[in-house]
Coordinates of C-alpha atoms and ligand atoms in Angstrom, one line a residue:
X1 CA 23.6 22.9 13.7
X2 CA 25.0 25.2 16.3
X3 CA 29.1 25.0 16.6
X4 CA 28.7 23.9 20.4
X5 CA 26.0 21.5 19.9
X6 CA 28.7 19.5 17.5
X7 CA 30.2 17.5 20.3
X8 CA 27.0 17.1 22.2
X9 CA 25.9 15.3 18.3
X10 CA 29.3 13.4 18.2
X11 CA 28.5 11.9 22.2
X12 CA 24.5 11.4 21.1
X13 CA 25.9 8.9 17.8
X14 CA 28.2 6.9 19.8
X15 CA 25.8 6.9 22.7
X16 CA 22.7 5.7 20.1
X17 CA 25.0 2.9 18.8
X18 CA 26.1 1.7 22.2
X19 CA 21.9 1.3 23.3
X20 CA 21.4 -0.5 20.4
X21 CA 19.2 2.1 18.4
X22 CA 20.7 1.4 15.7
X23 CA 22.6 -1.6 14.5
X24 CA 25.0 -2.4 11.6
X25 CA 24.9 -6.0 9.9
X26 CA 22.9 -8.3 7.4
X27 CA 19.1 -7.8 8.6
X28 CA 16.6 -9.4 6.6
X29 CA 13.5 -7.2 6.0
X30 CA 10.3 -8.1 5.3
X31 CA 9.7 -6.7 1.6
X32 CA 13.0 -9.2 0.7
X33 CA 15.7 -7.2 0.3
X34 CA 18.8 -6.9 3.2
X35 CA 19.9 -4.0 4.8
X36 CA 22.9 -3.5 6.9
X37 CA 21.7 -0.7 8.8
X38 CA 19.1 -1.0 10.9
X39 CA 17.1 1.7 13.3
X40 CA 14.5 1.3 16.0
X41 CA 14.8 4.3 18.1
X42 CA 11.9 2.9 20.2
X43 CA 15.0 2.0 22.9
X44 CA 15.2 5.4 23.6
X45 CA 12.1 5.7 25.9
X46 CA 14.4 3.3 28.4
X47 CA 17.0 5.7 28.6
X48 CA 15.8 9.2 29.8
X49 CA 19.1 11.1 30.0
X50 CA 19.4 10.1 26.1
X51 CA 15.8 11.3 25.7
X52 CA 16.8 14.5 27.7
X53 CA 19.6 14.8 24.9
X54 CA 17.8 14.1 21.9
X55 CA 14.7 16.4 23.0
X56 CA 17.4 19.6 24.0
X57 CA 18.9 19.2 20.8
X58 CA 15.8 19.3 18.7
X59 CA 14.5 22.6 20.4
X60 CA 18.3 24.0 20.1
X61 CA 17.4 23.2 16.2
X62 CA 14.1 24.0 15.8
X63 CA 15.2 27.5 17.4
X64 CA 18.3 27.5 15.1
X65 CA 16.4 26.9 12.0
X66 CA 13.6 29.6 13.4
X67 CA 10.8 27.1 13.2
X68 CA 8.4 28.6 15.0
X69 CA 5.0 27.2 14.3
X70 CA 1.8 26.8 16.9
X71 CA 1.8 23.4 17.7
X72 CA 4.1 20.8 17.2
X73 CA 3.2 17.0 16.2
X74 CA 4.9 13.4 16.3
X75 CA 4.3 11.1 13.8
X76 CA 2.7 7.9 15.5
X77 CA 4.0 6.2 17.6
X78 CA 8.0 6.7 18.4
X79 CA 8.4 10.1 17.7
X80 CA 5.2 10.5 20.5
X81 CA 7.1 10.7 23.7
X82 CA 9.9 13.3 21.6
X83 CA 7.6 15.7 20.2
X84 CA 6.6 15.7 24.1
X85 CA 9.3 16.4 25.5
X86 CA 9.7 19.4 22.7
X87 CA 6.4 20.9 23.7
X88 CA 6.7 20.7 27.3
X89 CA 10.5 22.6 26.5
X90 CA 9.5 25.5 24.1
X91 CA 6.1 25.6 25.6
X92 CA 3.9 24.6 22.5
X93 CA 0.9 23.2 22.4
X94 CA 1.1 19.6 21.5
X95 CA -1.6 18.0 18.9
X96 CA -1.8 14.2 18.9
X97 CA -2.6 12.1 15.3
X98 CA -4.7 9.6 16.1
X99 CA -3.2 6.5 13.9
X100 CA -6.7 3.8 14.6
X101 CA -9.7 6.5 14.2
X102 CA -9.5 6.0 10.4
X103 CA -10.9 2.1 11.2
X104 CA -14.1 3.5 12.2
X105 CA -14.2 7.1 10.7
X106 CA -16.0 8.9 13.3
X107 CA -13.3 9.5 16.0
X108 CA -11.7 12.4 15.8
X109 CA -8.1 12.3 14.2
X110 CA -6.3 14.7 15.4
X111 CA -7.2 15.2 19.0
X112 CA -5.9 18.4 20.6
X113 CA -7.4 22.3 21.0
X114 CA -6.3 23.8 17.3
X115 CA -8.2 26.2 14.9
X116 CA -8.2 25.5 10.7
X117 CA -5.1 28.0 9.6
X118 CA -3.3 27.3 12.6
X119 CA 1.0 26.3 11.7
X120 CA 1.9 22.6 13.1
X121 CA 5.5 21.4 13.2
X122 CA 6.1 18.0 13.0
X123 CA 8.1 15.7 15.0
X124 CA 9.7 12.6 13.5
X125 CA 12.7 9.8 14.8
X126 CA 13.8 8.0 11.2
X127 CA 13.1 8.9 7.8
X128 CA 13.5 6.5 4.6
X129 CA 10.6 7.4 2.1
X130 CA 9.5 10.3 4.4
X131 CA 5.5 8.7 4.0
X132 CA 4.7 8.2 7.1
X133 CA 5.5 11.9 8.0
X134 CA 2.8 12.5 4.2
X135 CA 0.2 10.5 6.3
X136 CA 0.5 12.6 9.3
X137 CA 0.6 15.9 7.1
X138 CA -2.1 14.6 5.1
X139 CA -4.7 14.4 8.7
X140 CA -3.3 17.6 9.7
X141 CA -4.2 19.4 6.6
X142 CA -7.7 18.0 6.3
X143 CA -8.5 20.0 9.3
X144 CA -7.6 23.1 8.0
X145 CA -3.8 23.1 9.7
X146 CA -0.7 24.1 8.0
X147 CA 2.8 22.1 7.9
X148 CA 5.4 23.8 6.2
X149 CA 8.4 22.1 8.2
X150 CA 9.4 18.8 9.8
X151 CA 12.5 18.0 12.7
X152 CA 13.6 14.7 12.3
X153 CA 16.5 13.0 14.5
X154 CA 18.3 11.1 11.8
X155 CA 17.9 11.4 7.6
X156 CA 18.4 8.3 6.4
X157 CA 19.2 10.0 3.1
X158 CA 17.1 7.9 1.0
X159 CA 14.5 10.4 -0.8
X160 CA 12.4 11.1 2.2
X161 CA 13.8 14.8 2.0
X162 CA 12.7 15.3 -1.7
X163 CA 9.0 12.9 -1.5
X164 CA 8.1 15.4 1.7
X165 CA 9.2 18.6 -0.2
X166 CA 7.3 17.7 -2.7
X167 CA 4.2 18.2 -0.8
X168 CA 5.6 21.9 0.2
X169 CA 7.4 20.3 3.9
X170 CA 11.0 20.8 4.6
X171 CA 12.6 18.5 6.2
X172 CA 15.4 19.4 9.2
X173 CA 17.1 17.0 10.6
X174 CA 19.8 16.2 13.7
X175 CA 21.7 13.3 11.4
X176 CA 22.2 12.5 8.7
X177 CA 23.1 8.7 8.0
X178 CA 26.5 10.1 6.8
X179 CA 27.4 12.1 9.7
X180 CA 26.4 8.8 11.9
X181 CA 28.7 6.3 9.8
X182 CA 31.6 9.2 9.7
X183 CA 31.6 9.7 13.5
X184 CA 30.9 6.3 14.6
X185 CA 34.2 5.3 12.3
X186 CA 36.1 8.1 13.8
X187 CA 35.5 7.4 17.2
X188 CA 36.8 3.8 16.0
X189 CA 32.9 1.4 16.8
X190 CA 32.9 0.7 12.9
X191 CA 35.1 -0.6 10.8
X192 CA 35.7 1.3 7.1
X193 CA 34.2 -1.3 5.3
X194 CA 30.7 -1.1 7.3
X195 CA 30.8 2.7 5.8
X196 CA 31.6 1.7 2.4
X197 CA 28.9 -0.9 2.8
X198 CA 26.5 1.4 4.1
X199 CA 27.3 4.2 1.6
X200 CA 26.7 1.9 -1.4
X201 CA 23.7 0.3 -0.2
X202 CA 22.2 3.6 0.8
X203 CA 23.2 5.6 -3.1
X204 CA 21.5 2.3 -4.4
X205 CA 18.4 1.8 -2.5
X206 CA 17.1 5.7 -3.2
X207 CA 13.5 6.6 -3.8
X208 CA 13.3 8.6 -6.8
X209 CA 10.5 10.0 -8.3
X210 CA 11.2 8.6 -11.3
X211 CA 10.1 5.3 -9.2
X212 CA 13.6 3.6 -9.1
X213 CA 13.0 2.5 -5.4
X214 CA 15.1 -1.1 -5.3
X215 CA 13.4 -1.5 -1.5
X216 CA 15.1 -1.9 1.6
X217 CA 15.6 0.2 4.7
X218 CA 14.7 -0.7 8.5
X219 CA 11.8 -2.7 9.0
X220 CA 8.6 -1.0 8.9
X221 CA 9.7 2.1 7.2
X222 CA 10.9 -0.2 4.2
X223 CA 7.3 -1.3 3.9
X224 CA 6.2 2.3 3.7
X225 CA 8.6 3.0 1.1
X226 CA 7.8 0.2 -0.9
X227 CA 4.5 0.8 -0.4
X228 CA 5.3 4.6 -2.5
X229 CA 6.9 2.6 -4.3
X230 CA 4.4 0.2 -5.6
X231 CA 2.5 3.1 -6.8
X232 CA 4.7 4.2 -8.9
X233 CA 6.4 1.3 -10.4
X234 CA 5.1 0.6 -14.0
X235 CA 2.8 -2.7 -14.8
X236 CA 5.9 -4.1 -16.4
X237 CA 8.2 -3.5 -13.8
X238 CA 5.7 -5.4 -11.3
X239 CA 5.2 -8.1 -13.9
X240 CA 8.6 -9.1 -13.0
X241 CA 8.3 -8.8 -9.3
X242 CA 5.2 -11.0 -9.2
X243 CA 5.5 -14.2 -7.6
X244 CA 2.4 -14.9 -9.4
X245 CA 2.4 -16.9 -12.6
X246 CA -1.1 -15.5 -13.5
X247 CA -0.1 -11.9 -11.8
X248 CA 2.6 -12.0 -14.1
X249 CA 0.3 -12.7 -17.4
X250 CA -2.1 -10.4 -16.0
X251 CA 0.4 -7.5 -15.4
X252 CA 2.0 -8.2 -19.0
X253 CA -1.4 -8.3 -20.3
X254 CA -2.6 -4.5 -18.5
X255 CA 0.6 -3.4 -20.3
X256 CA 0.2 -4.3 -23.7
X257 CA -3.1 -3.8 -23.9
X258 CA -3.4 -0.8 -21.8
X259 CA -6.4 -1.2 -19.8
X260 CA -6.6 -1.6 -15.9
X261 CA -10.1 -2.0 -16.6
X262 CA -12.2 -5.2 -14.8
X263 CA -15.7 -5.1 -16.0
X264 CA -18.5 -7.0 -13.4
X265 CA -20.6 -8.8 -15.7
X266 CA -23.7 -9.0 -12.8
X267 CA -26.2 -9.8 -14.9
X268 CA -28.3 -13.7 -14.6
X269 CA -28.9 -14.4 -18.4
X270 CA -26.0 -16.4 -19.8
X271 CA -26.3 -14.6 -23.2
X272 CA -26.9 -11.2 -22.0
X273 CA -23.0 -12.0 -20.3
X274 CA -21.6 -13.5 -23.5
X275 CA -22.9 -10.2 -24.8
X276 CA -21.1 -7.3 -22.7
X277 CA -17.9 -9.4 -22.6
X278 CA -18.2 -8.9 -26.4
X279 CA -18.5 -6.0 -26.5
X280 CA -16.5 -4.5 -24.0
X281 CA -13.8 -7.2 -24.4
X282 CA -11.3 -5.3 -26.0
X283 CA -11.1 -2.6 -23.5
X284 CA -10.6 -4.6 -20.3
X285 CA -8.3 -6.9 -18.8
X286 CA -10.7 -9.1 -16.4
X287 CA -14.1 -10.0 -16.7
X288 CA -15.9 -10.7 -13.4
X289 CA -18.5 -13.3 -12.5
X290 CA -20.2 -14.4 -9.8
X291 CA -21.6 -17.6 -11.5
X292 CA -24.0 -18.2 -9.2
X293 CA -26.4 -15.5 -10.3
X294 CA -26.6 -17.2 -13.7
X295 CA -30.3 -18.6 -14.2
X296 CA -29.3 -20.7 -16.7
X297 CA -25.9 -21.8 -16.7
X298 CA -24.1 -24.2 -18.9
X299 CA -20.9 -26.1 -19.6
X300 CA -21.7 -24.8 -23.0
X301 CA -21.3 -21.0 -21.3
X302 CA -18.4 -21.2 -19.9
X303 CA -17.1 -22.8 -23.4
X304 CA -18.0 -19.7 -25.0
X305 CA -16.9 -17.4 -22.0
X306 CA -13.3 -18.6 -22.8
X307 CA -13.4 -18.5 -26.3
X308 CA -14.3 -15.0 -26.0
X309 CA -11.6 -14.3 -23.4
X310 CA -9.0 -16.0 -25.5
X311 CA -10.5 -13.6 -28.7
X312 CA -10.2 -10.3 -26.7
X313 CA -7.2 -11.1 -24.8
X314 CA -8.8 -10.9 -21.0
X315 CA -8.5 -13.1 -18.1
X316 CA -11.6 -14.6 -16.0
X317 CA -12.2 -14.0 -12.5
X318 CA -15.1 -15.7 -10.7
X319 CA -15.9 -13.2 -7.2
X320 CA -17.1 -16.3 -5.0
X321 CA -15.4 -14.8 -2.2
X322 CA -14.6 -18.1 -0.3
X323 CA -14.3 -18.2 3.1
X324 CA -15.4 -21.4 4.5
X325 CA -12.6 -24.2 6.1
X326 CA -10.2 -26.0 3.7
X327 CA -12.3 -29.0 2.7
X328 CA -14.9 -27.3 2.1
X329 CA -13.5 -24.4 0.0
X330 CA -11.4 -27.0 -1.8
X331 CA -14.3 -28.7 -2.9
X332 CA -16.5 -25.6 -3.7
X333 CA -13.6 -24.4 -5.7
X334 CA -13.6 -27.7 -7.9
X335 CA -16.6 -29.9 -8.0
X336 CA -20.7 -29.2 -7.5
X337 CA -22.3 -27.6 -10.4
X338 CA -19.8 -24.6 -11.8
X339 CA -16.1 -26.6 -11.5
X340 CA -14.9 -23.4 -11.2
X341 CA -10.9 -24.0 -11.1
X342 CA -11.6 -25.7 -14.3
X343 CA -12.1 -22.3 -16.1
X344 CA -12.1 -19.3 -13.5
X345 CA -8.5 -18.0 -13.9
X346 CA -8.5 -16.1 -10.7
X347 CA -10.6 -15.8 -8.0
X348 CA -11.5 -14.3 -5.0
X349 CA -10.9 -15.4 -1.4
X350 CA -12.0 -13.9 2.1
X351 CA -8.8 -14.3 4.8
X352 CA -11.4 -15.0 7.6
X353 CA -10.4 -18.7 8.1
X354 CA -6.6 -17.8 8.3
X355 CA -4.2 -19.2 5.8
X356 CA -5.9 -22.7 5.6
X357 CA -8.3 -20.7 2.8
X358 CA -5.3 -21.1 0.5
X359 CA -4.7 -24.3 1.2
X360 CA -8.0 -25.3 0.9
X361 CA -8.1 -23.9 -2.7
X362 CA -4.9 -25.0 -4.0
X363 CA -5.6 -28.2 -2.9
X364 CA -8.6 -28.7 -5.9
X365 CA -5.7 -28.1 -8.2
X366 CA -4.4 -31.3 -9.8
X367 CA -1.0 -30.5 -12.2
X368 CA -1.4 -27.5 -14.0
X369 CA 0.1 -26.7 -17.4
X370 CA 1.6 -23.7 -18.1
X371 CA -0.6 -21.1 -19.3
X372 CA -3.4 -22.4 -17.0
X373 CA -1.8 -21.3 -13.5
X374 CA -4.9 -20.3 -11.0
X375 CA -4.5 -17.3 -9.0
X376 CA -6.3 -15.8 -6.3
X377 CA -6.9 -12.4 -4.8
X378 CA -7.4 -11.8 -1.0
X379 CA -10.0 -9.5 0.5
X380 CA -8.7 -7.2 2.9
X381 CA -11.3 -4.7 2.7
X382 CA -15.0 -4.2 1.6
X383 CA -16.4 -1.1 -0.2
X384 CA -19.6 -2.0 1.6
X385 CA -20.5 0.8 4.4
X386 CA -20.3 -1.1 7.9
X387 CA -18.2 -3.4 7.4
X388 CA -16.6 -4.9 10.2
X389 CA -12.9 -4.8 8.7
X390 CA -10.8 -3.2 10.9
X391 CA -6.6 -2.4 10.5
X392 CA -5.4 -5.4 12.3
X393 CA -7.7 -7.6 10.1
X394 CA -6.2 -5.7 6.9
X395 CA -2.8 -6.4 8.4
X396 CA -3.3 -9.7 8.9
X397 CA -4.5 -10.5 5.4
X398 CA -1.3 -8.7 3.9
X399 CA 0.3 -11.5 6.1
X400 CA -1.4 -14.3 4.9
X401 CA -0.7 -13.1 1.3
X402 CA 2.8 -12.1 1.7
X403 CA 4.2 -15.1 4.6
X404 CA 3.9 -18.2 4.9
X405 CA 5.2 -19.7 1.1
X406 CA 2.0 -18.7 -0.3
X407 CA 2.9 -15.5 -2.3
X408 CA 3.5 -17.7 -5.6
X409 CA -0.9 -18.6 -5.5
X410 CA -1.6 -14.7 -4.2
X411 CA -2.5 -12.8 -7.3
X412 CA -2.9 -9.8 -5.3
X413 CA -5.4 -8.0 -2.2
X414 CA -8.9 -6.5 -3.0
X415 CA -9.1 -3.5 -1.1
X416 CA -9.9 0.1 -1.1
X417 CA -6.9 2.0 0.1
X418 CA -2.7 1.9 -1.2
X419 CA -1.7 1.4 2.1
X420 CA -3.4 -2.4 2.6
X421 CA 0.2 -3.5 1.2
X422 CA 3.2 -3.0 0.4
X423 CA 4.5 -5.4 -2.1
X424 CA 4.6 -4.4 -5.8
X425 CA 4.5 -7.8 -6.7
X426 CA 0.8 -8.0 -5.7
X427 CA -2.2 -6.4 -7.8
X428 CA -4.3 -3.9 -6.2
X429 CA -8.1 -4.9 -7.3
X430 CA -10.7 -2.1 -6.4
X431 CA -14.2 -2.2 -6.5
X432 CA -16.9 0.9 -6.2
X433 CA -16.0 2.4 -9.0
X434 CA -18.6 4.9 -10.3
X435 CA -18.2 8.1 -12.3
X436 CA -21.6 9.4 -11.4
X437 CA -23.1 8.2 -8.2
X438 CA -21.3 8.3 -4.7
X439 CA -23.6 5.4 -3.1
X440 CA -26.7 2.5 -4.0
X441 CA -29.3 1.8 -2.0
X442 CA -27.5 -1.2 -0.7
X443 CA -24.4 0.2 1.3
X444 CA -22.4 0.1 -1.9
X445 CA -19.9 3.6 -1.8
X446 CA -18.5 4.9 -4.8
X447 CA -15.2 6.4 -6.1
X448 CA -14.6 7.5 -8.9
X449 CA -11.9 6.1 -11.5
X450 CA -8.7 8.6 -10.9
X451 CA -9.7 8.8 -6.9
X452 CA -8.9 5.1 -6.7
X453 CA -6.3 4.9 -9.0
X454 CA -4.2 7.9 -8.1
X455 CA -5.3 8.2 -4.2
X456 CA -6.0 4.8 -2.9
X457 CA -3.4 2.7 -5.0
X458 CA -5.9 1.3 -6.8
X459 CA -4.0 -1.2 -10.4
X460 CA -7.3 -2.3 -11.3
X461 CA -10.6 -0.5 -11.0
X462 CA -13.5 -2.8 -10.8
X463 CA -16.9 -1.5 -12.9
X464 CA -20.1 -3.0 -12.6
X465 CA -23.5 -1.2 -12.7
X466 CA -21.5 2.1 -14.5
X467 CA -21.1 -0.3 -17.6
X468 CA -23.9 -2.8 -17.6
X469 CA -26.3 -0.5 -16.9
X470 CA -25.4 2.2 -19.2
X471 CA -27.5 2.7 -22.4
X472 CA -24.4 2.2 -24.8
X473 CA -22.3 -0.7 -22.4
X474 CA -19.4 -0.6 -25.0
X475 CA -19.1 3.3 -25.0
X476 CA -19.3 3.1 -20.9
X477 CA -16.3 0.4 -21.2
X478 CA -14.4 2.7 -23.4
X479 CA -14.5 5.8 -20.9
X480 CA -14.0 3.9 -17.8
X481 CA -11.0 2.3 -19.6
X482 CA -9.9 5.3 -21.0
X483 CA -10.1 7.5 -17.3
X484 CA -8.6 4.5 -15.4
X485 CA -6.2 4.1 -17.8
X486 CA -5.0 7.6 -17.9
X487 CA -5.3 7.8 -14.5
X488 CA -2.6 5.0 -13.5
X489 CA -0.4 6.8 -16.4
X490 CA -0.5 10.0 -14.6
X491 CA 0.5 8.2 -11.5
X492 CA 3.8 6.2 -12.6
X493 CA 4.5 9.8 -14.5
X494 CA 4.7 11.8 -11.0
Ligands
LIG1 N1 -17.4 -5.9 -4.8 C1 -17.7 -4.7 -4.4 N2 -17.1 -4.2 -3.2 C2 -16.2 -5.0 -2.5 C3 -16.0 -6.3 -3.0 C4 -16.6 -6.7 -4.2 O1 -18.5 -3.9 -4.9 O2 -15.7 -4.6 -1.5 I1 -14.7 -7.4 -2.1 C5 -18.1 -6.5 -6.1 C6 -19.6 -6.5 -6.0 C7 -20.0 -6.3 -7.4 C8 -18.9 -5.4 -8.0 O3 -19.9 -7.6 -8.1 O4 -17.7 -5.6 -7.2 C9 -19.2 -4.0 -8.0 O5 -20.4 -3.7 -8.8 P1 -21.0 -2.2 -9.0 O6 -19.9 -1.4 -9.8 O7 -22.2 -2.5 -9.9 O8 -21.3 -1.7 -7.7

């Protein structure tokens, strides 16, 4: 920064504390950890000679720093009405990330006149884990553009520099979270010990790559850094963040045995499943029904299901998907002909009725002894082309699993992407999972095992058809166990 800028910084920290953007004290945030600093630079739009301020000083950096690039770019949505305000100054052309297109896939995401090979600054207010400025470089570089730098207004020196240069994008910013805390105390608004607070909670809470992210930060940036996080966190280390007494087992269980393999055992004949599961039992970790494809079912079945779980070490999850009100789903889950809480370890649950669906369920549970806790997992997506989910829906579901005193029955989300939630406490179950095809004939799309593991978050890689149907099922379980496996290694390794 420029020497006669310096004061003009000093005057833009005390004037930012005094509007409230940002805060010191005890603020709970939503992945469970406290924070006494808090930012939401939002306030800013309210106050256009501190906008005026804020945008001069970013161009007199950018110009400083000689970051001249053809477009500049905010990251959705606060930094918007700043990377305005820089185009409209330096005269470059603005392009705009379009945050909802990637609910329906056709719209355009990055909207603006641009060619592929054409240099994009971007424009950010706060940075924790630095991945919502990734996302925005990640939609910029699928169309061809390149980002080699980013101007942020205030480093809150907790990895994000490190996680963005990692992906080749330097990171410039106004403030650091020091230089705040040192010139708010000198101009006496903070007492010492709110720096020393700060200071410690800031060298604790850092996001290393080695993946030794505690959590933290302001609100919804904490959820994108845990959400990084969760990625990267070992099975074990989750297996003790897990609310989730069968979460728990079932993370301890992926560990020791190394798979993150679930096999679908889709197949009607009651034999022909006691058959796959025992043969491909000791390479997976769940075995999947949907009990009421079975032609000729049988307490006697399910009897020798759990033996063979028990044998091979897996757990069982029936994929009824409920989704009806809470009477009914409580009496689905337990009586008619299947009784499935009496043997189905986890299952599956769609949100569509609201929270009541959990309720519902955990109300067929009578006692339960230990070692027999019943989990289930939520469906915030489908990998069914045309389905109706849309972001607010997925958002909702993550609330459902992770508010409301509910976490301790949520196993964990199935859903196609890392970013449906954040907490690492949860297990990612993914389905479409095909080494060979892309698509069926039914609207089923594929992925293949290290796409979903090491792009879209995926802990558990479901496998249905690229097993069952394979000539050799137990040498198909192998090599899906062994990619998936090696896959999520590679991940946690990064
Ligand atoms: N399944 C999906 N996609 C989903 C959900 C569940 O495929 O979004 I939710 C189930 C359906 C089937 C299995 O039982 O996972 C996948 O089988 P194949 O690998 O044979 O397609």
């Amino acid at each position: 920064m420029v020497a006669q800028n310096s004061d003009k910084m000093k005057a833009l920290a005390i004037k930012l504390f005094e509007i409230n953007a940002f805060k010191f004290g005890d603020f709970k945030m939503k992945v469970g950890i406290n924070s006494p600093v808090y930012f939401d630079l939002r306030v800013i739009v309210s106050y256009p000679d501190v906008m005026q301020i804020v945008s001069d000083l970013l161009v007199a950096h950018i110009t400083d720093q000689q970051l001249s690039a053809k477009h500049v770019c905010g990251v959705p949505y606060t930094a918007l009405p700043l990377a305005t305000l820089v185009s409209v100054n330096q005269n470059t052309p603005m392009l705009v990330r379009r945050k909802e297109a990637k609910a329906y896939g056709t719209k355009k995401l990055i909207e603006g006149i641009y060619n592929a090979g054409d240099t994009c600054l971007i424009v950010e207010d706060v940075v924790t884990s630095g991945s919502s400025i990734l996302d925005t470089v990640k939609d910029l570089q699928s169309e061809g553009i390149v980002v080699t730098d980013a101007v942020v207004v205030v480093d809150r020196e907790q990895g994000g520099a490190a996680n963005i240069a990692k992906h080749g994008v330097k990171m410039h910013s106004l403030f650091t979270l020091s230089f705040l805390l040192n010139t708010l105390h000198a101009a006496g608004k903070i007492e010492k010990a709110t720096v020393d607070a700060v200071a410690k909670y800031i060298s604790a809470v850092q996001i290393n790559s080695d993946g030794s992210f505690v959590g933290g930060g302001d609100k919804s940036d904490a959820v994108k850094a845990n959400d990084l996080q969760r990625t990267r966190l070992t099975y074990e280390n989750r297996s003790n963040l897990a609310k989730s007494a069968v979460a728990k087992r079932l993370f301890q269980l992926m560990a020791s045995k190394q798979t993150n393999l679930c096999l679908s055992a889709d197949v009607t004949k009651a034999d022909d499943i006691l058959d796959i599961a025992d043969k491909c039992g000791p390479y997976i970790c769940l075995l999947k029904t949907h009990i009421d494809i079975v032609e000729d079912f049988s307490e006697g079945f399910i009897t020798n299901l759990q033996a063979l779980a028990k044998r091979h070490n897996f757990l069982l999850l029936e994929d009824r998907k409920f989704a009806d009100i809470g009477n009914t789903v409580s009496l689905q889950y337990g009586k008619g002909l299947y009784k499935i809480s009496n043997w189905a370890d986890l299952v599956t649950a769609h949100t569509l009725p609201g929270r009541s669906i959990l309720q519902g369920l955990k109300a067929a549970l009578g006692n339960v002894e230990a070692g027999q806790e019943r989990g289930v997992f939520l469906l915030s997506e489908m990998s069914a082309s045309g389905n109706l989910i849309d972001d607010k829906y997925k958002e909702n579901s993550n609330k459902i699993a992770t508010e409301g005193g509910d976490i301790d029955f949520v196993a964990g989300i199935v859903c196609q992407s890392s970013n449906a939630f954040a907490f690492p406490g949860l297990i990612q179950l993914t389905p479409g999972v095909k080494i060979d095809e892309s698509v069926d004939k039914l609207g089923q799309q594929y992925q293949t095992p290290e796409l979903v593991v090491k792009e879209r978050g995926a802990d558990i890689g479901v496998v249905g058809r690229g097993i069952i149907q394979a000539n050799d099922v137990q040498k198909a379980a192998i090599t899906y166990r062994d990619r998936l496996w090696t896959a999520y290694k590679e991940r946690v390794a990064k």
